[in-house]
Amino acid sequence: MTTALLAGTSRTKTGTGRPRDLVTCAAAAVVALFVLLAVVGPLIAPYDPNAVDPLNVDAGPSAAHPLGTDDTGRDILSRLICGTRASLAAPAMIIAVSTTLGTLLALAAAWFGGWCDRLVSGALDVVFGFPGLIMAVLAAAVFGAGSWRRSSPCRSRICR
């Protein structure tokens, strides 16, 4: 029955006659393009992203610099291409760390049970009791900006 449900939902059409997963395919293509750009970006960048060119400070778009240059003469296209790697690596690391931490918390709560389960569940209930923005401000105040992510409790609750 599950196969029938999956087969029916992936091929069904909306009222416009287009497949439902057209937007999903387009989004996946964009993500794949960004991942490809992150992998081969330094090879296809036209200039060194950190090379300063004092003769082209704040230059507009041209044949040599399709997106222009910044206030120190660095090529903006090269900086965008090479910056894609860091922009994709940081969220991937956050997801990996939060998934690992959440899974370990859930496994500890399930394995030991009793007081450990109550402790982990109580801590997660406290975390989920606060709105995300207030929790982010509190975490930034206590731990410093950018050092704590709220997604670890989410992973732990899902795994539990």
JSON list of C-alpha atoms in Angstrom, two decimals:
[
{"chain": "A", "resi": 1, "resn": "MET", "atom": "CA", "xyz": [0.00, 0.00, 0.00]},
{"chain": "A", "resi": 2, "resn": "THR", "atom": "CA", "xyz": [2.88, 2.37, 0.73]},
{"chain": "A", "resi": 3, "resn": "THR", "atom": "CA", "xyz": [4.21, 1.93, -2.78]},
{"chain": "A", "resi": 4, "resn": "ALA", "atom": "CA", "xyz": [0.81, 2.72, -4.21]},
{"chain": "A", "resi": 5, "resn": "LEU", "atom": "CA", "xyz": [0.60, 5.88, -2.12]},
{"chain": "A", "resi": 6, "resn": "LEU", "atom": "CA", "xyz": [4.08, 7.00, -3.09]},
{"chain": "A", "resi": 7, "resn": "ALA", "atom": "CA", "xyz": [3.52, 6.22, -6.75]},
{"chain": "A", "resi": 8, "resn": "GLY", "atom": "CA", "xyz": [0.23, 8.10, -6.73]},
{"chain": "A", "resi": 9, "resn": "THR", "atom": "CA", "xyz": [1.56, 11.25, -5.08]},
{"chain": "A", "resi": 10, "resn": "SER", "atom": "CA", "xyz": [4.69, 11.63, -7.18]},
{"chain": "A", "resi": 11, "resn": "ARG", "atom": "CA", "xyz": [2.84, 11.47, -10.50]},
{"chain": "A", "resi": 12, "resn": "THR", "atom": "CA", "xyz": [-0.42, 13.26, -9.65]},
{"chain": "A", "resi": 13, "resn": "LYS", "atom": "CA", "xyz": [-1.04, 16.57, -11.29]},
{"chain": "A", "resi": 14, "resn": "THR", "atom": "CA", "xyz": [-2.28, 19.82, -9.85]},
{"chain": "A", "resi": 15, "resn": "GLY", "atom": "CA", "xyz": [-5.21, 21.76, -11.27]},
{"chain": "A", "resi": 16, "resn": "THR", "atom": "CA", "xyz": [-2.89, 23.43, -13.78]},
{"chain": "A", "resi": 17, "resn": "GLY", "atom": "CA", "xyz": [-1.88, 20.13, -15.37]},
{"chain": "A", "resi": 18, "resn": "ARG", "atom": "CA", "xyz": [1.78, 20.35, -14.29]},
{"chain": "A", "resi": 19, "resn": "PRO", "atom": "CA", "xyz": [3.37, 17.68, -12.14]},
{"chain": "A", "resi": 20, "resn": "ARG", "atom": "CA", "xyz": [3.42, 18.56, -8.43]},
{"chain": "A", "resi": 21, "resn": "ASP", "atom": "CA", "xyz": [7.09, 17.95, -8.10]},
{"chain": "A", "resi": 22, "resn": "LEU", "atom": "CA", "xyz": [8.10, 20.53, -10.73]},
{"chain": "A", "resi": 23, "resn": "VAL", "atom": "CA", "xyz": [8.98, 23.04, -8.01]},
{"chain": "A", "resi": 24, "resn": "THR", "atom": "CA", "xyz": [10.86, 20.34, -6.13]},
{"chain": "A", "resi": 25, "resn": "CYS", "atom": "CA", "xyz": [12.86, 19.43, -9.23]},
{"chain": "A", "resi": 26, "resn": "ALA", "atom": "CA", "xyz": [13.65, 23.09, -9.88]},
{"chain": "A", "resi": 27, "resn": "ALA", "atom": "CA", "xyz": [14.80, 23.60, -6.28]},
{"chain": "A", "resi": 28, "resn": "ALA", "atom": "CA", "xyz": [16.92, 20.44, -6.43]},
{"chain": "A", "resi": 29, "resn": "ALA", "atom": "CA", "xyz": [18.51, 21.67, -9.65]},
{"chain": "A", "resi": 30, "resn": "VAL", "atom": "CA", "xyz": [19.40, 25.01, -8.02]},
{"chain": "A", "resi": 31, "resn": "VAL", "atom": "CA", "xyz": [20.91, 23.27, -4.98]},
{"chain": "A", "resi": 32, "resn": "ALA", "atom": "CA", "xyz": [22.85, 20.91, -7.26]},
{"chain": "A", "resi": 33, "resn": "LEU", "atom": "CA", "xyz": [24.14, 23.91, -9.21]},
{"chain": "A", "resi": 34, "resn": "PHE", "atom": "CA", "xyz": [25.34, 25.56, -5.99]},
{"chain": "A", "resi": 35, "resn": "VAL", "atom": "CA", "xyz": [27.02, 22.35, -4.82]},
{"chain": "A", "resi": 36, "resn": "LEU", "atom": "CA", "xyz": [28.73, 21.98, -8.20]},
{"chain": "A", "resi": 37, "resn": "LEU", "atom": "CA", "xyz": [29.81, 25.62, -8.02]},
{"chain": "A", "resi": 38, "resn": "ALA", "atom": "CA", "xyz": [31.21, 25.06, -4.54]},
{"chain": "A", "resi": 39, "resn": "VAL", "atom": "CA", "xyz": [33.20, 22.04, -5.69]},
{"chain": "A", "resi": 40, "resn": "VAL", "atom": "CA", "xyz": [34.66, 23.46, -8.91]},
{"chain": "A", "resi": 41, "resn": "GLY", "atom": "CA", "xyz": [34.41, 27.15, -8.00]},
{"chain": "A", "resi": 42, "resn": "PRO", "atom": "CA", "xyz": [38.07, 27.87, -7.36]},
{"chain": "A", "resi": 43, "resn": "LEU", "atom": "CA", "xyz": [38.91, 26.26, -10.71]},
{"chain": "A", "resi": 44, "resn": "ILE", "atom": "CA", "xyz": [36.49, 28.40, -12.74]},
{"chain": "A", "resi": 45, "resn": "ALA", "atom": "CA", "xyz": [36.83, 31.72, -10.90]},
{"chain": "A", "resi": 46, "resn": "PRO", "atom": "CA", "xyz": [38.27, 34.26, -13.34]},
{"chain": "A", "resi": 47, "resn": "TYR", "atom": "CA", "xyz": [40.48, 35.98, -10.72]},
{"chain": "A", "resi": 48, "resn": "ASP", "atom": "CA", "xyz": [41.93, 35.32, -7.31]},
{"chain": "A", "resi": 49, "resn": "PRO", "atom": "CA", "xyz": [39.12, 36.36, -4.92]},
{"chain": "A", "resi": 50, "resn": "ASN", "atom": "CA", "xyz": [41.56, 38.11, -2.58]},
{"chain": "A", "resi": 51, "resn": "ALA", "atom": "CA", "xyz": [43.73, 39.82, -5.21]},
{"chain": "A", "resi": 52, "resn": "VAL", "atom": "CA", "xyz": [43.58, 43.60, -4.83]},
{"chain": "A", "resi": 53, "resn": "ASP", "atom": "CA", "xyz": [43.60, 45.71, -7.99]},
{"chain": "A", "resi": 54, "resn": "PRO", "atom": "CA", "xyz": [43.98, 49.39, -7.03]},
{"chain": "A", "resi": 55, "resn": "LEU", "atom": "CA", "xyz": [43.31, 50.50, -10.61]},
{"chain": "A", "resi": 56, "resn": "ASN", "atom": "CA", "xyz": [39.81, 48.96, -10.59]},
{"chain": "A", "resi": 57, "resn": "VAL", "atom": "CA", "xyz": [38.44, 50.19, -7.26]},
{"chain": "A", "resi": 58, "resn": "ASP", "atom": "CA", "xyz": [34.62, 50.28, -7.31]},
{"chain": "A", "resi": 59, "resn": "ALA", "atom": "CA", "xyz": [34.58, 49.57, -11.04]},
{"chain": "A", "resi": 60, "resn": "GLY", "atom": "CA", "xyz": [31.21, 48.81, -12.55]},
{"chain": "A", "resi": 61, "resn": "PRO", "atom": "CA", "xyz": [30.42, 45.73, -14.63]},
{"chain": "A", "resi": 62, "resn": "SER", "atom": "CA", "xyz": [32.63, 45.27, -17.66]},
{"chain": "A", "resi": 63, "resn": "ALA", "atom": "CA", "xyz": [33.92, 42.51, -19.91]},
{"chain": "A", "resi": 64, "resn": "ALA", "atom": "CA", "xyz": [36.87, 41.96, -17.58]},
{"chain": "A", "resi": 65, "resn": "HIS", "atom": "CA", "xyz": [34.76, 42.05, -14.40]},
{"chain": "A", "resi": 66, "resn": "PRO", "atom": "CA", "xyz": [31.16, 40.95, -15.18]},
{"chain": "A", "resi": 67, "resn": "LEU", "atom": "CA", "xyz": [29.85, 41.97, -11.73]},
{"chain": "A", "resi": 68, "resn": "GLY", "atom": "CA", "xyz": [32.33, 44.76, -11.16]},
{"chain": "A", "resi": 69, "resn": "THR", "atom": "CA", "xyz": [34.79, 45.17, -8.30]},
{"chain": "A", "resi": 70, "resn": "ASP", "atom": "CA", "xyz": [34.44, 46.13, -4.65]},
{"chain": "A", "resi": 71, "resn": "ASP", "atom": "CA", "xyz": [35.95, 49.07, -2.75]},
{"chain": "A", "resi": 72, "resn": "THR", "atom": "CA", "xyz": [39.41, 47.46, -2.70]},
{"chain": "A", "resi": 73, "resn": "GLY", "atom": "CA", "xyz": [39.42, 46.35, -6.33]},
{"chain": "A", "resi": 74, "resn": "ARG", "atom": "CA", "xyz": [38.62, 42.64, -5.79]},
{"chain": "A", "resi": 75, "resn": "ASP", "atom": "CA", "xyz": [36.51, 40.92, -8.43]},
{"chain": "A", "resi": 76, "resn": "ILE", "atom": "CA", "xyz": [32.97, 40.38, -7.10]},
{"chain": "A", "resi": 77, "resn": "LEU", "atom": "CA", "xyz": [32.20, 37.38, -9.35]},
{"chain": "A", "resi": 78, "resn": "SER", "atom": "CA", "xyz": [35.30, 35.53, -8.14]},
{"chain": "A", "resi": 79, "resn": "ARG", "atom": "CA", "xyz": [34.43, 36.33, -4.52]},
{"chain": "A", "resi": 80, "resn": "LEU", "atom": "CA", "xyz": [30.87, 35.04, -5.01]},
{"chain": "A", "resi": 81, "resn": "ILE", "atom": "CA", "xyz": [32.05, 31.84, -6.67]},
{"chain": "A", "resi": 82, "resn": "CYS", "atom": "CA", "xyz": [34.67, 31.09, -4.00]},
{"chain": "A", "resi": 83, "resn": "GLY", "atom": "CA", "xyz": [32.33, 32.13, -1.18]},
{"chain": "A", "resi": 84, "resn": "THR", "atom": "CA", "xyz": [29.84, 29.45, -2.19]},
{"chain": "A", "resi": 85, "resn": "ARG", "atom": "CA", "xyz": [32.00, 26.77, -0.57]},
{"chain": "A", "resi": 86, "resn": "ALA", "atom": "CA", "xyz": [31.93, 28.42, 2.85]},
{"chain": "A", "resi": 87, "resn": "SER", "atom": "CA", "xyz": [28.23, 29.24, 2.50]},
{"chain": "A", "resi": 88, "resn": "LEU", "atom": "CA", "xyz": [27.41, 25.57, 1.96]},
{"chain": "A", "resi": 89, "resn": "ALA", "atom": "CA", "xyz": [30.00, 24.07, 4.34]},
{"chain": "A", "resi": 90, "resn": "ALA", "atom": "CA", "xyz": [28.88, 26.01, 7.43]},
{"chain": "A", "resi": 91, "resn": "PRO", "atom": "CA", "xyz": [25.22, 24.86, 7.38]},
{"chain": "A", "resi": 92, "resn": "ALA", "atom": "CA", "xyz": [26.31, 21.31, 6.51]},
{"chain": "A", "resi": 93, "resn": "MET", "atom": "CA", "xyz": [28.59, 21.25, 9.56]},
{"chain": "A", "resi": 94, "resn": "ILE", "atom": "CA", "xyz": [25.83, 22.68, 11.78]},
{"chain": "A", "resi": 95, "resn": "ILE", "atom": "CA", "xyz": [23.40, 20.03, 10.58]},
{"chain": "A", "resi": 96, "resn": "ALA", "atom": "CA", "xyz": [25.96, 17.26, 11.11]},
{"chain": "A", "resi": 97, "resn": "VAL", "atom": "CA", "xyz": [26.86, 18.41, 14.63]},
{"chain": "A", "resi": 98, "resn": "SER", "atom": "CA", "xyz": [23.26, 19.01, 15.71]},
{"chain": "A", "resi": 99, "resn": "THR", "atom": "CA", "xyz": [22.12, 15.66, 14.30]},
{"chain": "A", "resi": 100, "resn": "THR", "atom": "CA", "xyz": [24.96, 13.85, 16.08]},
{"chain": "A", "resi": 101, "resn": "LEU", "atom": "CA", "xyz": [24.33, 15.65, 19.37]},
{"chain": "A", "resi": 102, "resn": "GLY", "atom": "CA", "xyz": [20.57, 15.11, 19.16]},
{"chain": "A", "resi": 103, "resn": "THR", "atom": "CA", "xyz": [20.96, 11.45, 18.31]},
{"chain": "A", "resi": 104, "resn": "LEU", "atom": "CA", "xyz": [23.40, 10.89, 21.18]},
{"chain": "A", "resi": 105, "resn": "LEU", "atom": "CA", "xyz": [21.03, 12.59, 23.63]},
{"chain": "A", "resi": 106, "resn": "ALA", "atom": "CA", "xyz": [18.10, 10.51, 22.39]},
{"chain": "A", "resi": 107, "resn": "LEU", "atom": "CA", "xyz": [20.12, 7.29, 22.54]},
{"chain": "A", "resi": 108, "resn": "ALA", "atom": "CA", "xyz": [21.27, 8.05, 26.08]},
{"chain": "A", "resi": 109, "resn": "ALA", "atom": "CA", "xyz": [17.69, 8.80, 27.16]},
{"chain": "A", "resi": 110, "resn": "ALA", "atom": "CA", "xyz": [16.39, 5.62, 25.54]},
{"chain": "A", "resi": 111, "resn": "TRP", "atom": "CA", "xyz": [19.25, 3.39, 26.69]},
{"chain": "A", "resi": 112, "resn": "PHE", "atom": "CA", "xyz": [19.44, 4.42, 30.32]},
{"chain": "A", "resi": 113, "resn": "GLY", "atom": "CA", "xyz": [15.76, 5.36, 30.77]},
{"chain": "A", "resi": 114, "resn": "GLY", "atom": "CA", "xyz": [14.51, 6.42, 34.19]},
{"chain": "A", "resi": 115, "resn": "TRP", "atom": "CA", "xyz": [16.16, 9.55, 35.54]},
{"chain": "A", "resi": 116, "resn": "CYS", "atom": "CA", "xyz": [18.24, 10.10, 32.37]},
{"chain": "A", "resi": 117, "resn": "ASP", "atom": "CA", "xyz": [15.12, 9.98, 30.19]},
{"chain": "A", "resi": 118, "resn": "ARG", "atom": "CA", "xyz": [13.31, 12.39, 32.51]},
{"chain": "A", "resi": 119, "resn": "LEU", "atom": "CA", "xyz": [16.31, 14.73, 32.59]},
{"chain": "A", "resi": 120, "resn": "VAL", "atom": "CA", "xyz": [16.73, 14.84, 28.80]},
{"chain": "A", "resi": 121, "resn": "SER", "atom": "CA", "xyz": [12.97, 15.12, 28.21]},
{"chain": "A", "resi": 122, "resn": "GLY", "atom": "CA", "xyz": [12.65, 17.87, 30.82]},
{"chain": "A", "resi": 123, "resn": "ALA", "atom": "CA", "xyz": [15.55, 19.82, 29.34]},
{"chain": "A", "resi": 124, "resn": "LEU", "atom": "CA", "xyz": [14.06, 19.52, 25.86]},
{"chain": "A", "resi": 125, "resn": "ASP", "atom": "CA", "xyz": [10.64, 20.61, 27.13]},
{"chain": "A", "resi": 126, "resn": "VAL", "atom": "CA", "xyz": [12.25, 23.72, 28.61]},
{"chain": "A", "resi": 127, "resn": "VAL", "atom": "CA", "xyz": [14.04, 24.44, 25.32]},
{"chain": "A", "resi": 128, "resn": "PHE", "atom": "CA", "xyz": [10.86, 23.96, 23.29]},
{"chain": "A", "resi": 129, "resn": "GLY", "atom": "CA", "xyz": [8.90, 26.10, 25.76]},
{"chain": "A", "resi": 130, "resn": "PHE", "atom": "CA", "xyz": [10.74, 29.24, 24.67]},
{"chain": "A", "resi": 131, "resn": "PRO", "atom": "CA", "xyz": [10.19, 30.89, 21.30]},
{"chain": "A", "resi": 132, "resn": "GLY", "atom": "CA", "xyz": [13.15, 30.45, 18.97]},
{"chain": "A", "resi": 133, "resn": "LEU", "atom": "CA", "xyz": [14.13, 34.11, 18.85]},
{"chain": "A", "resi": 134, "resn": "ILE", "atom": "CA", "xyz": [14.21, 34.47, 22.64]},
{"chain": "A", "resi": 135, "resn": "MET", "atom": "CA", "xyz": [16.24, 31.26, 22.88]},
{"chain": "A", "resi": 136, "resn": "ALA", "atom": "CA", "xyz": [18.69, 32.55, 20.26]},
{"chain": "A", "resi": 137, "resn": "VAL", "atom": "CA", "xyz": [19.17, 35.84, 22.14]},
{"chain": "A", "resi": 138, "resn": "LEU", "atom": "CA", "xyz": [19.62, 33.95, 25.43]},
{"chain": "A", "resi": 139, "resn": "ALA", "atom": "CA", "xyz": [22.13, 31.53, 23.87]},
{"chain": "A", "resi": 140, "resn": "ALA", "atom": "CA", "xyz": [24.05, 34.40, 22.27]},
{"chain": "A", "resi": 141, "resn": "ALA", "atom": "CA", "xyz": [24.19, 36.21, 25.60]},
{"chain": "A", "resi": 142, "resn": "VAL", "atom": "CA", "xyz": [25.38, 33.15, 27.53]},
{"chain": "A", "resi": 143, "resn": "PHE", "atom": "CA", "xyz": [27.64, 31.38, 25.02]},
{"chain": "A", "resi": 144, "resn": "GLY", "atom": "CA", "xyz": [28.58, 34.14, 22.60]},
{"chain": "A", "resi": 145, "resn": "ALA", "atom": "CA", "xyz": [27.19, 34.81, 19.15]},
{"chain": "A", "resi": 146, "resn": "GLY", "atom": "CA", "xyz": [27.09, 31.84, 16.79]},
{"chain": "A", "resi": 147, "resn": "SER", "atom": "CA", "xyz": [28.29, 29.17, 19.21]},
{"chain": "A", "resi": 148, "resn": "TRP", "atom": "CA", "xyz": [24.99, 27.38, 19.88]},
{"chain": "A", "resi": 149, "resn": "ARG", "atom": "CA", "xyz": [22.28, 26.16, 17.55]},
{"chain": "A", "resi": 150, "resn": "ARG", "atom": "CA", "xyz": [18.69, 25.38, 18.48]},
{"chain": "A", "resi": 151, "resn": "SER", "atom": "CA", "xyz": [18.44, 22.46, 16.07]},
{"chain": "A", "resi": 152, "resn": "SER", "atom": "CA", "xyz": [20.10, 19.92, 18.41]},
{"chain": "A", "resi": 153, "resn": "PRO", "atom": "CA", "xyz": [17.00, 19.66, 20.63]},
{"chain": "A", "resi": 154, "resn": "CYS", "atom": "CA", "xyz": [14.89, 19.22, 17.52]},
{"chain": "A", "resi": 155, "resn": "ARG", "atom": "CA", "xyz": [17.03, 16.30, 16.36]},
{"chain": "A", "resi": 156, "resn": "SER", "atom": "CA", "xyz": [16.94, 14.76, 19.82]},
{"chain": "A", "resi": 157, "resn": "ARG", "atom": "CA", "xyz": [13.16, 15.00, 20.04]},
{"chain": "A", "resi": 158, "resn": "ILE", "atom": "CA", "xyz": [12.72, 13.50, 16.56]},
{"chain": "A", "resi": 159, "resn": "CYS", "atom": "CA", "xyz": [15.13, 10.62, 17.28]},
{"chain": "A", "resi": 160, "resn": "ARG", "atom": "CA", "xyz": [13.61, 9.90, 20.67]}
]
